[in-house]
């Protein structure tokens, strides 16, 4: 991103040209205070080291926290240990610098501020003794960190990490304009050179015709190149130009490097060569316009043949692609689970796909095996005394498939053990309704949204202790209707009742993004497989996929029909690749190729008079789709994966 300063100057020039002086001042102020330093790695590291050498622990932590929020949090989970190790290395360098300069007060200040965060980490266990060691540079525990080699290695590692992250970051359109312009300029220069070479070869051939001496045996194809260079439709379509060169290059002595005396010469070429060889002296008396007409006719006939051949190939490829598309999933079998007496509102498979939990409008939760045939394993009934105890939320514990959580319409949350068929604990939110419930993919915590007539709350609980860890920030009078985690569980993405999407950083428990997505409440949300995009559905049936980059750009959107005035569970989900989508419709689940509805459904699972929830497990060899209906049946569709 070395050219980002150039783009900054372009923006300044434009603002000055438009007379936006106040905007220009604000832009200058933002540039002066930006913490990314124009995405220059050397500047960022210099700033970090300046805070280390000045013993400014607060500024050091703020800068690292900024980088963590903006960049590190979006990396894959396997990068997290390396990032944490580098963060600890920077903090240790701070202590080493303070120890070398006998700043014992700074070391004491460090441990006073950082002890709540560092205690319990084995890596820092020995470092709490540092303030009491007289010569830490000679102590075997700390000596390696006082060496120049360790410090240089740490800085190089940090430099490499930041460089890789900046190179992989998606860039806005404005930053790639310069690159695209240079590429276009380079292509234009190459095109001009090719034109010049073709013109020079044509001139050489014309001079040879005037000279009555020996005539080189060039075929008329060289004249065809001259005509091609003058034909603008060919130049506007580089693919056609490449195909034409490929087709005629095989017989050209320049392009194909083959002799023109081969056994498969074109009749036109033979006639042209014979005429040119036998009528040497009279060639220069031939009318030049007639030669140009013949050349143009030859070129047009070749283009017509090439376009016809290309059209046939494109049609065949399109037909083959369509056949492959239609056969991407094959329906092997379908079974029905009929143990529920009322509408099935929630359905969720565990990670291995061995068990499915379904919850209905009467507060009954059934745990059953989907294959080879549905069979009940355990039954749980909500203990709420109120008649309206519908199961409104359900999720499996990520790290242990034996347990799952459920929430109901009366604010009750329960943890269940499927092996012993018992309820371990429960949490009651009086006068509230559990709207959504989601277990972290990496930690033993879960997030739940509870709604009451007066307010909506987004709560983070510890599963083992059932202790309320944190109330996440949420705007007043809004309700979180659906949520999903990113791949490492550090970001929580939530759909709100006002149509907005909210993103929380769960390490700092703060909101890092809030943008509008729909004009009506967001009732379902799902991350796309690369976790850089999300798919959302609103109460009015609008289905939309957006990027999670700073622009929040709409990738695609469409409209589907859903059941009105009903409590819903998961209304859509993806297969493992993210290329196919299962959507709840009035008659059952339908599978679409992404983006949906662009080419019609590829599989119709059917079987319902109103579909309220769905789940797609791809843990086993054959994908298993579960759909829950308003009539109280769960439909199990076993698919053959592509």
PDB file of C-alpha atoms in Angstrom, residues 46-295:
ATOM      1  CA  UNK A  46       8.541   3.151  14.969  1.00  0.00           C
ATOM      2  CA  UNK A  47       5.498   4.460  16.822  1.00  0.00           C
ATOM      3  CA  UNK A  48       5.260   1.305  18.948  1.00  0.00           C
ATOM      4  CA  UNK A  49       8.954   1.511  19.827  1.00  0.00           C
ATOM      5  CA  UNK A  50       8.635   5.203  20.632  1.00  0.00           C
ATOM      6  CA  UNK A  51       5.956   4.369  23.206  1.00  0.00           C
ATOM      7  CA  UNK A  52       8.226   1.622  24.590  1.00  0.00           C
ATOM      8  CA  UNK A  53      11.239   3.943  24.921  1.00  0.00           C
ATOM      9  CA  UNK A  54       9.100   6.737  26.430  1.00  0.00           C
ATOM     10  CA  UNK A  55       7.484   4.345  28.935  1.00  0.00           C
ATOM     11  CA  UNK A  56       4.002   5.326  27.667  1.00  0.00           C
ATOM     12  CA  UNK A  57       2.140   2.117  28.520  1.00  0.00           C
ATOM     13  CA  UNK A  58      -1.324   3.605  27.962  1.00  0.00           C
ATOM     14  CA  UNK A  59      -0.554   4.793  24.425  1.00  0.00           C
ATOM     15  CA  UNK A  60       1.158   1.485  23.652  1.00  0.00           C
ATOM     16  CA  UNK A  61      -1.921  -0.483  24.704  1.00  0.00           C
ATOM     17  CA  UNK A  62      -4.245   1.856  22.777  1.00  0.00           C
ATOM     18  CA  UNK A  63      -2.278   1.503  19.532  1.00  0.00           C
ATOM     19  CA  UNK A  64      -2.080  -2.289  19.801  1.00  0.00           C
ATOM     20  CA  UNK A  65      -5.786  -2.453  20.664  1.00  0.00           C
ATOM     21  CA  UNK A  66      -6.575  -0.364  17.584  1.00  0.00           C
ATOM     22  CA  UNK A  67      -4.603  -2.723  15.332  1.00  0.00           C
ATOM     23  CA  UNK A  68      -6.238  -5.698  17.029  1.00  0.00           C
ATOM     24  CA  UNK A  69      -9.748  -4.363  16.415  1.00  0.00           C
ATOM     25  CA  UNK A  70      -9.247  -3.179  12.853  1.00  0.00           C
ATOM     26  CA  UNK A  71      -7.071  -5.977  11.477  1.00  0.00           C
ATOM     27  CA  UNK A  72      -6.110  -8.871  13.749  1.00  0.00           C
ATOM     28  CA  UNK A  73      -9.715  -9.715  14.687  1.00  0.00           C
ATOM     29  CA  UNK A  74     -10.562 -10.516  11.057  1.00  0.00           C
ATOM     30  CA  UNK A  75      -7.812 -13.112  10.632  1.00  0.00           C
ATOM     31  CA  UNK A  76      -8.295 -16.865  10.717  1.00  0.00           C
ATOM     32  CA  UNK A  77      -8.339 -18.455  14.168  1.00  0.00           C
ATOM     33  CA  UNK A  78      -5.006 -20.255  13.704  1.00  0.00           C
ATOM     34  CA  UNK A  79      -3.252 -16.857  13.517  1.00  0.00           C
ATOM     35  CA  UNK A  80      -4.423 -15.866  16.994  1.00  0.00           C
ATOM     36  CA  UNK A  81      -1.647 -17.672  19.002  1.00  0.00           C
ATOM     37  CA  UNK A  82       1.060 -15.970  16.914  1.00  0.00           C
ATOM     38  CA  UNK A  83      -0.541 -12.537  17.356  1.00  0.00           C
ATOM     39  CA  UNK A  84      -0.891 -13.058  21.100  1.00  0.00           C
ATOM     40  CA  UNK A  85       2.745 -14.134  21.305  1.00  0.00           C
ATOM     41  CA  UNK A  86       3.863 -10.966  19.505  1.00  0.00           C
ATOM     42  CA  UNK A  87       1.717  -8.830  21.794  1.00  0.00           C
ATOM     43  CA  UNK A  88       3.395 -10.415  24.831  1.00  0.00           C
ATOM     44  CA  UNK A  89       6.795  -9.862  23.210  1.00  0.00           C
ATOM     45  CA  UNK A  90       6.090  -6.121  22.801  1.00  0.00           C
ATOM     46  CA  UNK A  91       5.058  -5.871  26.464  1.00  0.00           C
ATOM     47  CA  UNK A  92       8.185  -7.752  27.547  1.00  0.00           C
ATOM     48  CA  UNK A  93      10.320  -5.358  25.515  1.00  0.00           C
ATOM     49  CA  UNK A  94       8.674  -2.524  27.437  1.00  0.00           C
ATOM     50  CA  UNK A  95       9.762  -4.152  30.730  1.00  0.00           C
ATOM     51  CA  UNK A  96      13.255  -4.895  29.431  1.00  0.00           C
ATOM     52  CA  UNK A  97      13.727  -1.270  28.370  1.00  0.00           C
ATOM     53  CA  UNK A  98      12.545  -0.063  31.778  1.00  0.00           C
ATOM     54  CA  UNK A  99      14.869  -2.494  33.574  1.00  0.00           C
ATOM     55  CA  UNK A 100      17.904  -1.519  31.487  1.00  0.00           C
ATOM     56  CA  UNK A 101      17.326   2.154  32.331  1.00  0.00           C
ATOM     57  CA  UNK A 102      16.611   1.462  36.029  1.00  0.00           C
ATOM     58  CA  UNK A 103      13.010   2.701  35.787  1.00  0.00           C
ATOM     59  CA  UNK A 104      11.723   0.572  38.642  1.00  0.00           C
ATOM     60  CA  UNK A 105       8.699   2.821  39.082  1.00  0.00           C
ATOM     61  CA  UNK A 106       7.648   2.086  35.492  1.00  0.00           C
ATOM     62  CA  UNK A 107       7.980  -1.665  36.081  1.00  0.00           C
ATOM     63  CA  UNK A 108       5.850  -1.355  39.218  1.00  0.00           C
ATOM     64  CA  UNK A 109       3.278   0.714  37.307  1.00  0.00           C
ATOM     65  CA  UNK A 110       3.176  -1.924  34.555  1.00  0.00           C
ATOM     66  CA  UNK A 111       2.299  -4.767  36.912  1.00  0.00           C
ATOM     67  CA  UNK A 112      -0.230  -2.652  38.806  1.00  0.00           C
ATOM     68  CA  UNK A 113      -2.134  -1.977  35.592  1.00  0.00           C
ATOM     69  CA  UNK A 114      -1.627  -5.280  33.783  1.00  0.00           C
ATOM     70  CA  UNK A 115      -1.940  -7.855  36.577  1.00  0.00           C
ATOM     71  CA  UNK A 116      -5.722  -8.393  36.120  1.00  0.00           C
ATOM     72  CA  UNK A 117      -5.116  -9.163  32.453  1.00  0.00           C
ATOM     73  CA  UNK A 118      -1.907 -11.193  32.737  1.00  0.00           C
ATOM     74  CA  UNK A 119      -2.477 -13.270  35.844  1.00  0.00           C
ATOM     75  CA  UNK A 120      -3.393 -16.845  35.125  1.00  0.00           C
ATOM     76  CA  UNK A 121      -1.289 -16.933  31.940  1.00  0.00           C
ATOM     77  CA  UNK A 122       1.579 -19.399  32.290  1.00  0.00           C
ATOM     78  CA  UNK A 123       3.792 -17.308  30.010  1.00  0.00           C
ATOM     79  CA  UNK A 124       3.789 -14.455  32.560  1.00  0.00           C
ATOM     80  CA  UNK A 125       4.117 -16.549  35.710  1.00  0.00           C
ATOM     81  CA  UNK A 126       7.875 -15.941  36.177  1.00  0.00           C
ATOM     82  CA  UNK A 127       7.728 -12.301  35.083  1.00  0.00           C
ATOM     83  CA  UNK A 128       5.887 -11.190  38.217  1.00  0.00           C
ATOM     84  CA  UNK A 129       9.227 -11.690  40.029  1.00  0.00           C
ATOM     85  CA  UNK A 130      11.022  -9.185  37.764  1.00  0.00           C
ATOM     86  CA  UNK A 131      10.658  -6.159  40.133  1.00  0.00           C
ATOM     87  CA  UNK A 132      12.454  -8.129  42.845  1.00  0.00           C
ATOM     88  CA  UNK A 133      15.388  -9.423  40.779  1.00  0.00           C
ATOM     89  CA  UNK A 134      18.500  -7.223  41.113  1.00  0.00           C
ATOM     90  CA  UNK A 135      20.214  -8.184  37.841  1.00  0.00           C
ATOM     91  CA  UNK A 136      17.545  -9.623  35.534  1.00  0.00           C
ATOM     92  CA  UNK A 137      19.907  -9.548  32.516  1.00  0.00           C
ATOM     93  CA  UNK A 138      21.989 -12.245  34.241  1.00  0.00           C
ATOM     94  CA  UNK A 139      19.043 -14.322  35.366  1.00  0.00           C
ATOM     95  CA  UNK A 140      18.469 -17.407  33.112  1.00  0.00           C
ATOM     96  CA  UNK A 141      14.719 -16.700  33.025  1.00  0.00           C
ATOM     97  CA  UNK A 142      15.081 -13.184  31.606  1.00  0.00           C
ATOM     98  CA  UNK A 143      18.551 -13.057  30.028  1.00  0.00           C
ATOM     99  CA  UNK A 144      17.449 -14.072  26.526  1.00  0.00           C
ATOM    100  CA  UNK A 145      15.047 -11.107  26.380  1.00  0.00           C
ATOM    101  CA  UNK A 146      17.883  -8.683  27.126  1.00  0.00           C
ATOM    102  CA  UNK A 147      19.871  -9.883  24.102  1.00  0.00           C
ATOM    103  CA  UNK A 148      20.000  -7.842  20.928  1.00  0.00           C
ATOM    104  CA  UNK A 149      19.248 -10.925  18.858  1.00  0.00           C
ATOM    105  CA  UNK A 150      15.892 -11.538  20.569  1.00  0.00           C
ATOM    106  CA  UNK A 151      14.835  -7.918  20.166  1.00  0.00           C
ATOM    107  CA  UNK A 152      15.766  -7.789  16.462  1.00  0.00           C
ATOM    108  CA  UNK A 153      13.974 -11.084  15.795  1.00  0.00           C
ATOM    109  CA  UNK A 154      10.828  -9.800  17.482  1.00  0.00           C
ATOM    110  CA  UNK A 155      10.818  -6.592  15.396  1.00  0.00           C
ATOM    111  CA  UNK A 156      11.370  -8.521  12.146  1.00  0.00           C
ATOM    112  CA  UNK A 157       8.519 -10.903  12.991  1.00  0.00           C
ATOM    113  CA  UNK A 158       6.213  -7.987  13.773  1.00  0.00           C
ATOM    114  CA  UNK A 159       7.219  -6.240  10.542  1.00  0.00           C
ATOM    115  CA  UNK A 160       6.508  -9.373   8.470  1.00  0.00           C
ATOM    116  CA  UNK A 161       3.119  -9.932  10.113  1.00  0.00           C
ATOM    117  CA  UNK A 162       1.909  -6.384   9.439  1.00  0.00           C
ATOM    118  CA  UNK A 163       3.225  -6.485   5.865  1.00  0.00           C
ATOM    119  CA  UNK A 164       1.320  -9.680   5.074  1.00  0.00           C
ATOM    120  CA  UNK A 165      -1.896  -8.350   6.624  1.00  0.00           C
ATOM    121  CA  UNK A 166      -1.733  -5.097   4.637  1.00  0.00           C
ATOM    122  CA  UNK A 167      -1.063  -6.983   1.400  1.00  0.00           C
ATOM    123  CA  UNK A 168      -4.082  -9.264   1.941  1.00  0.00           C
ATOM    124  CA  UNK A 169      -6.527  -6.538   2.957  1.00  0.00           C
ATOM    125  CA  UNK A 170      -9.293  -5.807   0.382  1.00  0.00           C
ATOM    126  CA  UNK A 171      -8.655  -2.392  -1.138  1.00  0.00           C
ATOM    127  CA  UNK A 172     -11.281   0.231  -2.032  1.00  0.00           C
ATOM    128  CA  UNK A 173     -11.837   1.120  -5.680  1.00  0.00           C
ATOM    129  CA  UNK A 174      -9.994   4.417  -5.375  1.00  0.00           C
ATOM    130  CA  UNK A 175      -6.735   2.668  -4.465  1.00  0.00           C
ATOM    131  CA  UNK A 176      -6.748   0.374  -7.495  1.00  0.00           C
ATOM    132  CA  UNK A 177      -7.506   3.107 -10.061  1.00  0.00           C
ATOM    133  CA  UNK A 178      -3.820   3.918 -10.465  1.00  0.00           C
ATOM    134  CA  UNK A 179      -2.959   0.251 -10.962  1.00  0.00           C
ATOM    135  CA  UNK A 180      -5.743  -0.193 -13.533  1.00  0.00           C
ATOM    136  CA  UNK A 181      -4.652   2.965 -15.386  1.00  0.00           C
ATOM    137  CA  UNK A 182      -1.055   1.757 -15.652  1.00  0.00           C
ATOM    138  CA  UNK A 183      -2.221  -1.638 -16.876  1.00  0.00           C
ATOM    139  CA  UNK A 184      -4.424  -0.052 -19.567  1.00  0.00           C
ATOM    140  CA  UNK A 185      -1.582   2.232 -20.654  1.00  0.00           C
ATOM    141  CA  UNK A 186       0.791  -0.725 -20.939  1.00  0.00           C
ATOM    142  CA  UNK A 187      -1.718  -2.687 -23.037  1.00  0.00           C
ATOM    143  CA  UNK A 188      -2.241   0.284 -25.349  1.00  0.00           C
ATOM    144  CA  UNK A 189       1.523   0.601 -25.875  1.00  0.00           C
ATOM    145  CA  UNK A 190       1.810  -3.097 -26.693  1.00  0.00           C
ATOM    146  CA  UNK A 191      -1.073  -2.763 -29.130  1.00  0.00           C
ATOM    147  CA  UNK A 192       0.588   0.153 -30.897  1.00  0.00           C
ATOM    148  CA  UNK A 193       3.841  -1.821 -31.224  1.00  0.00           C
ATOM    149  CA  UNK A 194       1.982  -4.745 -32.773  1.00  0.00           C
ATOM    150  CA  UNK A 195       0.256  -2.408 -35.254  1.00  0.00           C
ATOM    151  CA  UNK A 196       3.597  -0.905 -36.221  1.00  0.00           C
ATOM    152  CA  UNK A 197       5.188  -4.317 -36.774  1.00  0.00           C
ATOM    153  CA  UNK A 198       2.302  -5.434 -38.999  1.00  0.00           C
ATOM    154  CA  UNK A 199       2.461  -2.218 -41.047  1.00  0.00           C
ATOM    155  CA  UNK A 200       6.238  -2.588 -41.495  1.00  0.00           C
ATOM    156  CA  UNK A 201       5.848  -6.175 -42.741  1.00  0.00           C
ATOM    157  CA  UNK A 202       3.158  -5.084 -45.210  1.00  0.00           C
ATOM    158  CA  UNK A 203       5.427  -2.326 -46.577  1.00  0.00           C
ATOM    159  CA  UNK A 204       8.276  -4.811 -47.053  1.00  0.00           C
ATOM    160  CA  UNK A 205       5.954  -7.067 -49.041  1.00  0.00           C
ATOM    161  CA  UNK A 206       4.814  -4.185 -51.268  1.00  0.00           C
ATOM    162  CA  UNK A 207       8.435  -3.219 -52.045  1.00  0.00           C
ATOM    163  CA  UNK A 208       9.187  -6.836 -52.948  1.00  0.00           C
ATOM    164  CA  UNK A 209       6.302  -6.818 -55.506  1.00  0.00           C
ATOM    165  CA  UNK A 210       7.791  -3.723 -57.206  1.00  0.00           C
ATOM    166  CA  UNK A 211      11.251  -5.317 -57.398  1.00  0.00           C
ATOM    167  CA  UNK A 212      11.280  -7.913 -60.281  1.00  0.00           C
ATOM    168  CA  UNK A 213      13.794  -9.991 -58.338  1.00  0.00           C
ATOM    169  CA  UNK A 214      13.068 -13.204 -56.381  1.00  0.00           C
ATOM    170  CA  UNK A 215       9.851 -13.043 -54.370  1.00  0.00           C
ATOM    171  CA  UNK A 216       9.790 -14.437 -50.809  1.00  0.00           C
ATOM    172  CA  UNK A 217       7.143 -17.110 -50.388  1.00  0.00           C
ATOM    173  CA  UNK A 218       4.936 -15.254 -47.865  1.00  0.00           C
ATOM    174  CA  UNK A 219       1.293 -16.323 -47.920  1.00  0.00           C
ATOM    175  CA  UNK A 220      -1.513 -13.737 -48.171  1.00  0.00           C
ATOM    176  CA  UNK A 221      -2.126 -14.256 -44.434  1.00  0.00           C
ATOM    177  CA  UNK A 222       0.276 -11.398 -43.786  1.00  0.00           C
ATOM    178  CA  UNK A 223      -2.124  -9.167 -45.741  1.00  0.00           C
ATOM    179  CA  UNK A 224      -4.987 -10.440 -43.587  1.00  0.00           C
ATOM    180  CA  UNK A 225      -3.116  -9.164 -40.515  1.00  0.00           C
ATOM    181  CA  UNK A 226      -2.988  -5.734 -42.123  1.00  0.00           C
ATOM    182  CA  UNK A 227      -6.767  -5.774 -42.562  1.00  0.00           C
ATOM    183  CA  UNK A 228      -7.251  -7.043 -38.990  1.00  0.00           C
ATOM    184  CA  UNK A 229      -5.272  -4.102 -37.671  1.00  0.00           C
ATOM    185  CA  UNK A 230      -7.734  -1.740 -39.376  1.00  0.00           C
ATOM    186  CA  UNK A 231     -10.897  -3.527 -38.174  1.00  0.00           C
ATOM    187  CA  UNK A 232     -12.132  -1.791 -34.991  1.00  0.00           C
ATOM    188  CA  UNK A 233     -14.719  -4.482 -34.036  1.00  0.00           C
ATOM    189  CA  UNK A 234     -11.885  -7.005 -33.792  1.00  0.00           C
ATOM    190  CA  UNK A 235      -9.762  -4.760 -31.615  1.00  0.00           C
ATOM    191  CA  UNK A 236     -12.711  -4.085 -29.342  1.00  0.00           C
ATOM    192  CA  UNK A 237     -13.002  -7.814 -28.680  1.00  0.00           C
ATOM    193  CA  UNK A 238      -9.554  -9.160 -27.695  1.00  0.00           C
ATOM    194  CA  UNK A 239     -10.901 -12.703 -27.280  1.00  0.00           C
ATOM    195  CA  UNK A 240     -11.996 -12.824 -30.938  1.00  0.00           C
ATOM    196  CA  UNK A 241      -8.631 -11.399 -31.971  1.00  0.00           C
ATOM    197  CA  UNK A 242      -6.766 -14.096 -29.990  1.00  0.00           C
ATOM    198  CA  UNK A 243      -8.912 -16.892 -31.433  1.00  0.00           C
ATOM    199  CA  UNK A 244      -8.370 -15.617 -34.969  1.00  0.00           C
ATOM    200  CA  UNK A 245      -4.603 -15.514 -34.510  1.00  0.00           C
ATOM    201  CA  UNK A 246      -4.689 -19.021 -33.017  1.00  0.00           C
ATOM    202  CA  UNK A 247      -6.716 -20.384 -35.959  1.00  0.00           C
ATOM    203  CA  UNK A 248      -4.613 -18.904 -38.754  1.00  0.00           C
ATOM    204  CA  UNK A 249      -1.244 -19.018 -36.994  1.00  0.00           C
ATOM    205  CA  UNK A 250      -0.777 -22.732 -37.629  1.00  0.00           C
ATOM    206  CA  UNK A 251      -0.075 -22.140 -41.338  1.00  0.00           C
ATOM    207  CA  UNK A 252       1.877 -18.915 -40.983  1.00  0.00           C
ATOM    208  CA  UNK A 253       5.668 -19.053 -41.369  1.00  0.00           C
ATOM    209  CA  UNK A 254       5.981 -16.227 -38.835  1.00  0.00           C
ATOM    210  CA  UNK A 255       3.509 -17.288 -36.112  1.00  0.00           C
ATOM    211  CA  UNK A 256       3.372 -21.042 -36.609  1.00  0.00           C
ATOM    212  CA  UNK A 257       6.987 -21.586 -37.735  1.00  0.00           C
ATOM    213  CA  UNK A 258       5.682 -24.172 -40.249  1.00  0.00           C
ATOM    214  CA  UNK A 259       6.360 -24.594 -43.962  1.00  0.00           C
ATOM    215  CA  UNK A 260       3.664 -23.382 -46.356  1.00  0.00           C
ATOM    216  CA  UNK A 261       4.166 -26.484 -48.496  1.00  0.00           C
ATOM    217  CA  UNK A 262       2.268 -28.756 -46.051  1.00  0.00           C
ATOM    218  CA  UNK A 263      -0.325 -31.236 -47.336  1.00  0.00           C
ATOM    219  CA  UNK A 264      -3.369 -29.258 -46.049  1.00  0.00           C
ATOM    220  CA  UNK A 265      -2.967 -25.877 -47.797  1.00  0.00           C
ATOM    221  CA  UNK A 266      -6.102 -23.807 -48.388  1.00  0.00           C
ATOM    222  CA  UNK A 267      -7.138 -23.559 -52.086  1.00  0.00           C
ATOM    223  CA  UNK A 268      -7.162 -19.764 -51.728  1.00  0.00           C
ATOM    224  CA  UNK A 269      -3.569 -19.763 -50.513  1.00  0.00           C
ATOM    225  CA  UNK A 270      -2.381 -22.051 -53.346  1.00  0.00           C
ATOM    226  CA  UNK A 271      -4.020 -19.822 -55.951  1.00  0.00           C
ATOM    227  CA  UNK A 272      -2.547 -16.677 -54.427  1.00  0.00           C
ATOM    228  CA  UNK A 273       0.973 -18.153 -54.220  1.00  0.00           C
ATOM    229  CA  UNK A 274       0.857 -19.496 -57.816  1.00  0.00           C
ATOM    230  CA  UNK A 275      -0.396 -16.200 -59.147  1.00  0.00           C
ATOM    231  CA  UNK A 276       2.275 -14.232 -57.342  1.00  0.00           C
ATOM    232  CA  UNK A 277       5.073 -16.628 -58.473  1.00  0.00           C
ATOM    233  CA  UNK A 278       4.127 -16.813 -62.194  1.00  0.00           C
ATOM    234  CA  UNK A 279       3.250 -13.186 -62.798  1.00  0.00           C
ATOM    235  CA  UNK A 280       6.211 -11.472 -61.186  1.00  0.00           C
ATOM    236  CA  UNK A 281       6.598  -8.461 -63.447  1.00  0.00           C
ATOM    237  CA  UNK A 282       2.913  -7.743 -63.854  1.00  0.00           C
ATOM    238  CA  UNK A 283       2.125  -7.776 -60.120  1.00  0.00           C
ATOM    239  CA  UNK A 284       2.865  -4.074 -59.729  1.00  0.00           C
ATOM    240  CA  UNK A 285       0.338  -3.201 -62.462  1.00  0.00           C
ATOM    241  CA  UNK A 286      -2.498  -4.844 -60.508  1.00  0.00           C
ATOM    242  CA  UNK A 287      -5.036  -2.401 -59.120  1.00  0.00           C
ATOM    243  CA  UNK A 288      -4.323  -1.788 -55.408  1.00  0.00           C
ATOM    244  CA  UNK A 289      -7.996  -1.360 -54.561  1.00  0.00           C
ATOM    245  CA  UNK A 290      -8.820  -4.797 -55.974  1.00  0.00           C
ATOM    246  CA  UNK A 291      -6.116  -6.327 -53.727  1.00  0.00           C
ATOM    247  CA  UNK A 292      -7.577  -4.606 -50.681  1.00  0.00           C
ATOM    248  CA  UNK A 293     -11.080  -5.837 -51.597  1.00  0.00           C
ATOM    249  CA  UNK A 294      -9.889  -9.442 -51.850  1.00  0.00           C
ATOM    250  CA  UNK A 295      -8.013  -9.159 -48.590  1.00  0.00           C
TER     251      UNK A 295
END
